[in-house]
PDB file of C-alpha atoms in Angstrom:
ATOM      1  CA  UNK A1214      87.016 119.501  85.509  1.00 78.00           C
ATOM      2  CA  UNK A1215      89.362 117.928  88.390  1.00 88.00           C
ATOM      3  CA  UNK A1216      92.840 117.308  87.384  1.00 93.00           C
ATOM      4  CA  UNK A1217      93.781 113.672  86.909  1.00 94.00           C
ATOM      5  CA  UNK A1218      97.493 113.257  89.139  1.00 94.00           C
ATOM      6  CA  UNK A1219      99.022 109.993  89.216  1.00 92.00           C
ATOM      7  CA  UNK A1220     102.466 108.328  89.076  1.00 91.00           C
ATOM      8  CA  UNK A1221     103.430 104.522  87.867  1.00 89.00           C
ATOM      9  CA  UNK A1222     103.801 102.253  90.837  1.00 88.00           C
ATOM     10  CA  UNK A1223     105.149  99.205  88.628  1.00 85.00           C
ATOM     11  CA  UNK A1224     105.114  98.354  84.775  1.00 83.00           C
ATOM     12  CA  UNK A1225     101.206  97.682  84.772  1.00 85.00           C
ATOM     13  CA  UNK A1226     100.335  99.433  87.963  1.00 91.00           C
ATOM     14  CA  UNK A1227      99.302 103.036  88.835  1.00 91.00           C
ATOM     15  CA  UNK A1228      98.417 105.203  92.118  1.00 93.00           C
ATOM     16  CA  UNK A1229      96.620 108.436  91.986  1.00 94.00           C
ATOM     17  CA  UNK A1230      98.481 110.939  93.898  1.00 93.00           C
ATOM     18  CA  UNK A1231      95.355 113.582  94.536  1.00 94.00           C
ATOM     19  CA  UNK A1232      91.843 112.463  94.881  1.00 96.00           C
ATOM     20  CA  UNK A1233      90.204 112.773  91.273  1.00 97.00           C
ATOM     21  CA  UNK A1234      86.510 113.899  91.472  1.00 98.00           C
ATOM     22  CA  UNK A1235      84.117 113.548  88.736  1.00 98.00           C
ATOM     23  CA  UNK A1236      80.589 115.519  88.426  1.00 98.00           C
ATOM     24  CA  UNK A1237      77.767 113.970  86.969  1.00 98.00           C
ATOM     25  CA  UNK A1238      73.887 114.205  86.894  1.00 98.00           C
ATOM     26  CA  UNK A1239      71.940 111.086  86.611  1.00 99.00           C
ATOM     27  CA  UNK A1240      69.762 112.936  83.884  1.00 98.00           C
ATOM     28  CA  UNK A1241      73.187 113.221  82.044  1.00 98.00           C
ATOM     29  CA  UNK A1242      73.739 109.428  82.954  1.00 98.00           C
ATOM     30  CA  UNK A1243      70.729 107.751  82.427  1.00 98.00           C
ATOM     31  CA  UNK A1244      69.753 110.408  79.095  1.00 96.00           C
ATOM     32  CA  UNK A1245      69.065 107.092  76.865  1.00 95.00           C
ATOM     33  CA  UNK A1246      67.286 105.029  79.598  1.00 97.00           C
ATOM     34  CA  UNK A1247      64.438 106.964  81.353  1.00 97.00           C
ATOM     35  CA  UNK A1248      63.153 103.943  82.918  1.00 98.00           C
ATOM     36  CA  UNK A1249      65.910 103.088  84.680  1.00 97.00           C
ATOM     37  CA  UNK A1250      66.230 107.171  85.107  1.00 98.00           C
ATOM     38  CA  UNK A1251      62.651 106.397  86.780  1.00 98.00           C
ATOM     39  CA  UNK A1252      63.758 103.854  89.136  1.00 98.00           C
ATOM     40  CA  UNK A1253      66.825 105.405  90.874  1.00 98.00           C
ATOM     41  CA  UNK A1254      65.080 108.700  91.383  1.00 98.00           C
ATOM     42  CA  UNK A1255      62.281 106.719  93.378  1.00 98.00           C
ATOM     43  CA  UNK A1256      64.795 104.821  95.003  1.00 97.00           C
ATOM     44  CA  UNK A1257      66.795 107.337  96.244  1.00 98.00           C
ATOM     45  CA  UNK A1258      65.026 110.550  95.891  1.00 98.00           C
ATOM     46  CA  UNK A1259      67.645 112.407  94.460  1.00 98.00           C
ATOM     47  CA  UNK A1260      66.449 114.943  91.450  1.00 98.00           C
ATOM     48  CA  UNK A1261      67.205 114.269  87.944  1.00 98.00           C
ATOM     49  CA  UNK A1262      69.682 117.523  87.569  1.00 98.00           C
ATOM     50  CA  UNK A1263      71.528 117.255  90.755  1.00 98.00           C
ATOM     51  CA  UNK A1264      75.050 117.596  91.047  1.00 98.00           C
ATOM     52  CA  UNK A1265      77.013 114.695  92.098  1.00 98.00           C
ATOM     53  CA  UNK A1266      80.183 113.721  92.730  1.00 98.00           C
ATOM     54  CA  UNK A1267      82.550 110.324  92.354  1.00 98.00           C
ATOM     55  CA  UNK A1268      85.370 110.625  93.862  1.00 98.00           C
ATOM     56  CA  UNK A1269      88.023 108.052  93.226  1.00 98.00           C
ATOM     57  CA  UNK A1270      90.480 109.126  96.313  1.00 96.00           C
ATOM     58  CA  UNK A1271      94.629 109.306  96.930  1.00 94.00           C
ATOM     59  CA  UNK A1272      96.082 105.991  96.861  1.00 93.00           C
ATOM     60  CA  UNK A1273      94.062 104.022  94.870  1.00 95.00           C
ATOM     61  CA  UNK A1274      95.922 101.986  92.741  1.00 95.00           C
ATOM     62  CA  UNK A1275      94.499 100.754  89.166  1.00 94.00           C
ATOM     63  CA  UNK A1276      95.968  99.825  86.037  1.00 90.00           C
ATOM     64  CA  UNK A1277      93.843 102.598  83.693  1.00 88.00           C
ATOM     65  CA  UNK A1278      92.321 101.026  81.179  1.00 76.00           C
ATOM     66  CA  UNK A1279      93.578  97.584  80.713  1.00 71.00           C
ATOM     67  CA  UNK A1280      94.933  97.428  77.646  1.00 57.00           C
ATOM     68  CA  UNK A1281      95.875  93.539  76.684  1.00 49.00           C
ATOM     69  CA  UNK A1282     100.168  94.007  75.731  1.00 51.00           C
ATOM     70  CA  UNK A1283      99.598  93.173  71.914  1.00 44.00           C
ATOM     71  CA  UNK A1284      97.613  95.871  71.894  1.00 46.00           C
ATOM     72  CA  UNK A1285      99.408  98.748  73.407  1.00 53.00           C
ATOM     73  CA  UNK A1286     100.576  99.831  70.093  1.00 48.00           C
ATOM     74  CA  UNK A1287      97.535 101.177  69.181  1.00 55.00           C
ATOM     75  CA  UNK A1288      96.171 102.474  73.185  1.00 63.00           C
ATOM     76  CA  UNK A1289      98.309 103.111  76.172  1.00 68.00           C
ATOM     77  CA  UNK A1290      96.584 102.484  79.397  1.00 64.00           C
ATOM     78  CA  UNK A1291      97.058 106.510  80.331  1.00 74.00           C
ATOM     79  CA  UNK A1292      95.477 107.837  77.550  1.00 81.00           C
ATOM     80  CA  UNK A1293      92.652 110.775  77.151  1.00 89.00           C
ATOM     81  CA  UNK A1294      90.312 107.942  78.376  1.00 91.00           C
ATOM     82  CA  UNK A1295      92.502 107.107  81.406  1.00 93.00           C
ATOM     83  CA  UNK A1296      90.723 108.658  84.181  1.00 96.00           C
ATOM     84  CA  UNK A1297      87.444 107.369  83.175  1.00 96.00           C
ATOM     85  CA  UNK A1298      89.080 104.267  83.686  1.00 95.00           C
ATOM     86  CA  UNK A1299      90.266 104.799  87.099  1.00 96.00           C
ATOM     87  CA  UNK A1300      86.923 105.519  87.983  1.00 98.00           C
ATOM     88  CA  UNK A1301      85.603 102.284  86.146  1.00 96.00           C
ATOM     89  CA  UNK A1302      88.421 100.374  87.965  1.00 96.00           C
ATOM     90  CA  UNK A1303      86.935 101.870  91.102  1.00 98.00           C
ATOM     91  CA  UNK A1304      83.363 101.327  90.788  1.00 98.00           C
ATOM     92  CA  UNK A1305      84.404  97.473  89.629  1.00 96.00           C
ATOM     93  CA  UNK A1306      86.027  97.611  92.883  1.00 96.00           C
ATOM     94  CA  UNK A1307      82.871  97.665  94.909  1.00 96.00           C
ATOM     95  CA  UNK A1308      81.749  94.299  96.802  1.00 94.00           C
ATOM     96  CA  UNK A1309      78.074  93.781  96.802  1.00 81.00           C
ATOM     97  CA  UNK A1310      75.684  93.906  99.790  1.00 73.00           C
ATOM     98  CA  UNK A1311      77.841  94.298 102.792  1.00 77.00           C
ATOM     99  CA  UNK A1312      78.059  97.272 105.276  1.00 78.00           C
ATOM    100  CA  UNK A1313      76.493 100.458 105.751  1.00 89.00           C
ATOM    101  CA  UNK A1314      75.516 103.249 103.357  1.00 93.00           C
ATOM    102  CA  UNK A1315      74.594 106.169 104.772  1.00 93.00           C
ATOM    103  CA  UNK A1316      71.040 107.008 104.674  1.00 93.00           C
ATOM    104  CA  UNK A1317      70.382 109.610 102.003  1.00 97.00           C
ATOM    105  CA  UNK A1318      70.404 110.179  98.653  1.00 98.00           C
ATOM    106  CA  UNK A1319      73.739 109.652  97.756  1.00 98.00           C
ATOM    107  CA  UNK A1320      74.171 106.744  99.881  1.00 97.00           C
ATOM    108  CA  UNK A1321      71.104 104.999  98.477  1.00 97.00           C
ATOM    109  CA  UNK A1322      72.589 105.365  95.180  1.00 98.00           C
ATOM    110  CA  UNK A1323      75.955 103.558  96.185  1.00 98.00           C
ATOM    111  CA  UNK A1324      74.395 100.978  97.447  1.00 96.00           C
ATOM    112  CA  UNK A1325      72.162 100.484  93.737  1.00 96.00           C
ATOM    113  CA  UNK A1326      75.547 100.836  91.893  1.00 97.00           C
ATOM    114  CA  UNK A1327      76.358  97.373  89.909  1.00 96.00           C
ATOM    115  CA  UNK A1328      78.008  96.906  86.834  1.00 96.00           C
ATOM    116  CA  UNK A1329      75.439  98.581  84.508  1.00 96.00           C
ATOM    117  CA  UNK A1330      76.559 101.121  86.278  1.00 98.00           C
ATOM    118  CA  UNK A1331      80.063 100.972  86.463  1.00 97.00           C
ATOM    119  CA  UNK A1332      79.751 100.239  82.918  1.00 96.00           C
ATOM    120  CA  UNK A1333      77.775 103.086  82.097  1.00 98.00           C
ATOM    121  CA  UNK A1334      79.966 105.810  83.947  1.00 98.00           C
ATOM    122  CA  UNK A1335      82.654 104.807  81.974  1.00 96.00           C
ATOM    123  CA  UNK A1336      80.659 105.386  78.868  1.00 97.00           C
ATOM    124  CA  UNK A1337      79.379 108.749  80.131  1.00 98.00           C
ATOM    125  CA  UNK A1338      82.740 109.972  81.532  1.00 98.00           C
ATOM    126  CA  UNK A1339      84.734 109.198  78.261  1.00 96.00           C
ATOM    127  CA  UNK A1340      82.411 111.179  76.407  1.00 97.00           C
ATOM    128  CA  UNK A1341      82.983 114.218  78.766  1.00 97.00           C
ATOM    129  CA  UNK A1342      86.763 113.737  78.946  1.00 96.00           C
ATOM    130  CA  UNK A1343      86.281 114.289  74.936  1.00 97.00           C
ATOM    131  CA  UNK A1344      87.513 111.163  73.736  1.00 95.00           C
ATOM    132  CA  UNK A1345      86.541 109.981  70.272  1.00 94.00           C
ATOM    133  CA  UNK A1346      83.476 108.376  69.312  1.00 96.00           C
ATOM    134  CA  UNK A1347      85.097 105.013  68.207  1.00 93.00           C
ATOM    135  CA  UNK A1348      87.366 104.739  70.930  1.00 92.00           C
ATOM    136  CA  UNK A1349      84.735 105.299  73.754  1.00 92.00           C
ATOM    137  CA  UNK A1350      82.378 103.130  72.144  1.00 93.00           C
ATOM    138  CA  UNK A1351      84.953 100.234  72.101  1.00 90.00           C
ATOM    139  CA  UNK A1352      85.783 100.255  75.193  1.00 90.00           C
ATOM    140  CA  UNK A1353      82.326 100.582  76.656  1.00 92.00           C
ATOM    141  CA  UNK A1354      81.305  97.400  74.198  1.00 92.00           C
ATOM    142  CA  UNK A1355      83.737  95.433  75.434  1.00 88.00           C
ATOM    143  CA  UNK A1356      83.448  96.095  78.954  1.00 90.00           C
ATOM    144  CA  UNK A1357      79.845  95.842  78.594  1.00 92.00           C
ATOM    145  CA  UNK A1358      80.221  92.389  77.403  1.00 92.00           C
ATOM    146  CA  UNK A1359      83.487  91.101  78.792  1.00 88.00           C
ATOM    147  CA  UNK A1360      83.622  92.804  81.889  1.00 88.00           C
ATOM    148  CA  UNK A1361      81.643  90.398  84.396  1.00 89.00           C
ATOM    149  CA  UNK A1362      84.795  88.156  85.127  1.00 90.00           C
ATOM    150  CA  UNK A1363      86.664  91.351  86.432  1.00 89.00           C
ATOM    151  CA  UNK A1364      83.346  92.592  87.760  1.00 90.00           C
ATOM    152  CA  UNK A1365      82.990  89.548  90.295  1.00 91.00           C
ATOM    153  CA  UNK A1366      86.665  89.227  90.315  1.00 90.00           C
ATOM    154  CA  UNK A1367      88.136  89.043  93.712  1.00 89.00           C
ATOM    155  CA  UNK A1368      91.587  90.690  92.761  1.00 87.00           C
ATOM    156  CA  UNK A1369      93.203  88.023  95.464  1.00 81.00           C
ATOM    157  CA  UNK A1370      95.507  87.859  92.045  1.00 81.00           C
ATOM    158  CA  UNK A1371      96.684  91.571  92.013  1.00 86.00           C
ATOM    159  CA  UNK A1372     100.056  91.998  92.643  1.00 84.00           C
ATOM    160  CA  UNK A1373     102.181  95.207  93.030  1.00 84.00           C
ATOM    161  CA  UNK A1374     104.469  96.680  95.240  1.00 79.00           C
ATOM    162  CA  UNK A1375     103.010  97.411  98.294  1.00 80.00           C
ATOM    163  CA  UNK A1376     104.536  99.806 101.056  1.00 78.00           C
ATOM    164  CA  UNK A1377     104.553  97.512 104.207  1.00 77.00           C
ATOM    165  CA  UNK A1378     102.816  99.985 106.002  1.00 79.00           C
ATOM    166  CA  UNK A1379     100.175  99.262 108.652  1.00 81.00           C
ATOM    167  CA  UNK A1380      96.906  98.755 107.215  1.00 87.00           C
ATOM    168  CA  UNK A1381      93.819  99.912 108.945  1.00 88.00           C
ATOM    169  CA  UNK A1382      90.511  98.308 107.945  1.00 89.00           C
ATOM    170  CA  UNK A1383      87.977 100.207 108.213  1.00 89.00           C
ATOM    171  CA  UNK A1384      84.519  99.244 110.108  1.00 88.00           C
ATOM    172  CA  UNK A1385      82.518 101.292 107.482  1.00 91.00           C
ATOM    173  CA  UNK A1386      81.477 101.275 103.589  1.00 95.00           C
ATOM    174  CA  UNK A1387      83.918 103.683 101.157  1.00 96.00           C
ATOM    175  CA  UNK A1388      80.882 106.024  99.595  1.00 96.00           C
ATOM    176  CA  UNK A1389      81.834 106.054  95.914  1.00 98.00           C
ATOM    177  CA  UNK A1390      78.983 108.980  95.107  1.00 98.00           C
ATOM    178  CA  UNK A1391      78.666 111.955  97.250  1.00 97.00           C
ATOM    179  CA  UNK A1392      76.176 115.418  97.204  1.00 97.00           C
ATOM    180  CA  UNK A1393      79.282 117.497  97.858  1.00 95.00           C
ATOM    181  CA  UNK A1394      82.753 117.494  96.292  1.00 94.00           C
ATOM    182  CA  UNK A1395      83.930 116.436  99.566  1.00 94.00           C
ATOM    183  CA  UNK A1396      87.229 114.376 100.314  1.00 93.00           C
ATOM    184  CA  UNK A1397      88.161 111.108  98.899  1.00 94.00           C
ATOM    185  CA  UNK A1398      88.862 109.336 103.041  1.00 90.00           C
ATOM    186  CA  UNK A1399      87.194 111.783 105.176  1.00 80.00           C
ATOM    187  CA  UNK A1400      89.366 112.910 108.275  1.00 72.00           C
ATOM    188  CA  UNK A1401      86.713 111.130 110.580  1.00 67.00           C
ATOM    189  CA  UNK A1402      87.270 108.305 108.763  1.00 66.00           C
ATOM    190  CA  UNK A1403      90.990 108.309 109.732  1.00 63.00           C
ATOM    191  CA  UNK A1404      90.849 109.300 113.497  1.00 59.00           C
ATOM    192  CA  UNK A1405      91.412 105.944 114.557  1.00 56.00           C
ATOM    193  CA  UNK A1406      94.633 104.709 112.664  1.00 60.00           C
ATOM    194  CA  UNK A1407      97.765 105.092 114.446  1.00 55.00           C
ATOM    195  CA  UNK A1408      99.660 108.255 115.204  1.00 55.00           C
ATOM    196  CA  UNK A1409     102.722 109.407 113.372  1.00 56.00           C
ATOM    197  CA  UNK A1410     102.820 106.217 111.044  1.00 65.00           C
ATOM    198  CA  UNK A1411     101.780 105.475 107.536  1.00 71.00           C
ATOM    199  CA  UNK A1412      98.302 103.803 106.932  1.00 80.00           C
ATOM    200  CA  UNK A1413      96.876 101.607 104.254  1.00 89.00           C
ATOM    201  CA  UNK A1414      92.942 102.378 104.396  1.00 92.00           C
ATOM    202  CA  UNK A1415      90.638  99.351 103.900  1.00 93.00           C
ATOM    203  CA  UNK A1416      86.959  99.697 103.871  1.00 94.00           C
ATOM    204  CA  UNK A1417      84.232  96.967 104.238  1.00 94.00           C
ATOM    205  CA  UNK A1418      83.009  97.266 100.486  1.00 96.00           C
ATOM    206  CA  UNK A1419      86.404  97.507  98.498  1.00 96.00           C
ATOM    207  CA  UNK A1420      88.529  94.933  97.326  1.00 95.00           C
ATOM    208  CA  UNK A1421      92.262  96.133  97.640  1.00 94.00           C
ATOM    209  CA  UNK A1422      93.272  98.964 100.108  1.00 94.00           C
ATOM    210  CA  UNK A1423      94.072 102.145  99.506  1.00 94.00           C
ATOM    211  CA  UNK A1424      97.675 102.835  99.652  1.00 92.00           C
ATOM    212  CA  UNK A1425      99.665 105.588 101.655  1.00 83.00           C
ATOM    213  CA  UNK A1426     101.013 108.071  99.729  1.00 77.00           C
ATOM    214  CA  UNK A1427     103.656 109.232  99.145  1.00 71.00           C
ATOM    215  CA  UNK A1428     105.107 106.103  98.517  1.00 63.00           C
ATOM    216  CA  UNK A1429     108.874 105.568 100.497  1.00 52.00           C
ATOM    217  CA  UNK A1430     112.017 105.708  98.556  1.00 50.00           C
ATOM    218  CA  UNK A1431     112.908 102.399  97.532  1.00 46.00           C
ATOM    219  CA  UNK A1432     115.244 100.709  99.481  1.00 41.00           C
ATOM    220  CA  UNK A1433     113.796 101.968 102.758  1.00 43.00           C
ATOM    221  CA  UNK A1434     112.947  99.629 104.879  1.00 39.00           C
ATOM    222  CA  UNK A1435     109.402  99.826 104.775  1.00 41.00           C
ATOM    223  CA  UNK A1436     108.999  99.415 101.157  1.00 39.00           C
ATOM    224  CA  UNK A1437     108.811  95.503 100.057  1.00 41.00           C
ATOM    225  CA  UNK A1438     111.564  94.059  98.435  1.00 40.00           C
ATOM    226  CA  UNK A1439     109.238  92.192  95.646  1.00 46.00           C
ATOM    227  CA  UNK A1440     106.014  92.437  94.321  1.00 43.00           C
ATOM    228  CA  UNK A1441     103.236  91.039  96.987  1.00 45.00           C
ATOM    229  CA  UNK A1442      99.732  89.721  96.906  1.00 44.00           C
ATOM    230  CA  UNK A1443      96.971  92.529  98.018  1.00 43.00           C
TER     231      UNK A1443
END
């Protein structure tokens, strides 16, 4: 399994310093719901046992599993569970019907993903990460029924410290799911931002840009002074 790399941005923020990829089969998925099972395989014409690959990429930022403060006693947000969070956190980062998805399998399949299935991976990837029954089911029941509001969510509210790097925005759709292990912003995808200078990557179908990484020492002068709106 991928290693999980990361480093605290601010007291409730995180950014993954490596793209983290996660394999999955949708038989593996989907085990307890074959009809469902049924209607993604016709839909995108993948197989039932094929590999697949999410791939939550360098400088996304996320706060793990959000853990409300009276409760951090009992979970951190970076615990065995945290980078099935990250990829819930990325998956709940997904704006619905815009763009393009490429034109296979994989990119039928990321343009079906919702939050029964965001929801769902969570679930799925907990289990493999080996975290406890009663933990994993927890969290999955309570994003399962309390996750909409983050799931619709804008995240105009998120605020962290924010290189002020140029920020490119991307005239294409980040593809969450892919056939290959294949890497998180594709080089193509970067040909375009400008030469010699840091880049913030935002694609048509995400909510908050990826950041450049490494972050600047602080005090530089291209690292913000305070906390800013993303």
């Amino acid at each position: 399994m991928d290693k999980f790399e990361y480093c605290r941005l601010d007291k409730q923020w995180f950014i993954l310093t490596k793209d983290y990829t996660f394999g999955f089969t949708l038989a593996g998925l989907y085990e307890d719901d074959p009809t469902r099972l049924e209607v993604i395989l016709k839909e995108t014409g993948l197989s039932a046992d094929k590999p697949l690959y999410l791939v939550a990429p360098k400088g996304f930022v996320t706060d793990l599993a959000s853990i409300p403060t009276q409760l951090q006693f009992l979970f951190k947000p970076e615990g065995d569970y945290g980078p099935a969070a990250a990829l819930h956190d990325l998956l709940y980062q997904k704006i619905p019907i815009i763009g393009y998805y490429h034109n296979d399998g994989a990119g039928k399949l990321n343009a079906m993903i919702d939050k029964n299935f965001a929801d769902r991976m969570f679930l799925y990837a907990m289990k493999a990460l080996g975290v406890n029954w009663i933990t994993r089911q927890s969290f999955y029941l309570a994003v399962k029924h309390f996750g909409l509001t983050s799931f619709i969510d804008d995240n105009k509210g998120c605020i962290y410290f924010k290189p002020n790097a140029y920020t490119f925005n991307m005239n294409a759709n980040y593809e969450f799911v892919r056939e290959f292990p294949t890497v998180g912003i594709p080089p193509q995808d970067m040909t375009m931002v400008r030469s010699n200078q840091q880049a913030h990557v935002h694609y048509l179908n995400i909510k908050r840009a990826f950041l450049t990484y490494p972050i600047p020492v602080a005090g530089e002068t291209n690292v913000s002074a305070k906390p800013q709106p993303v």
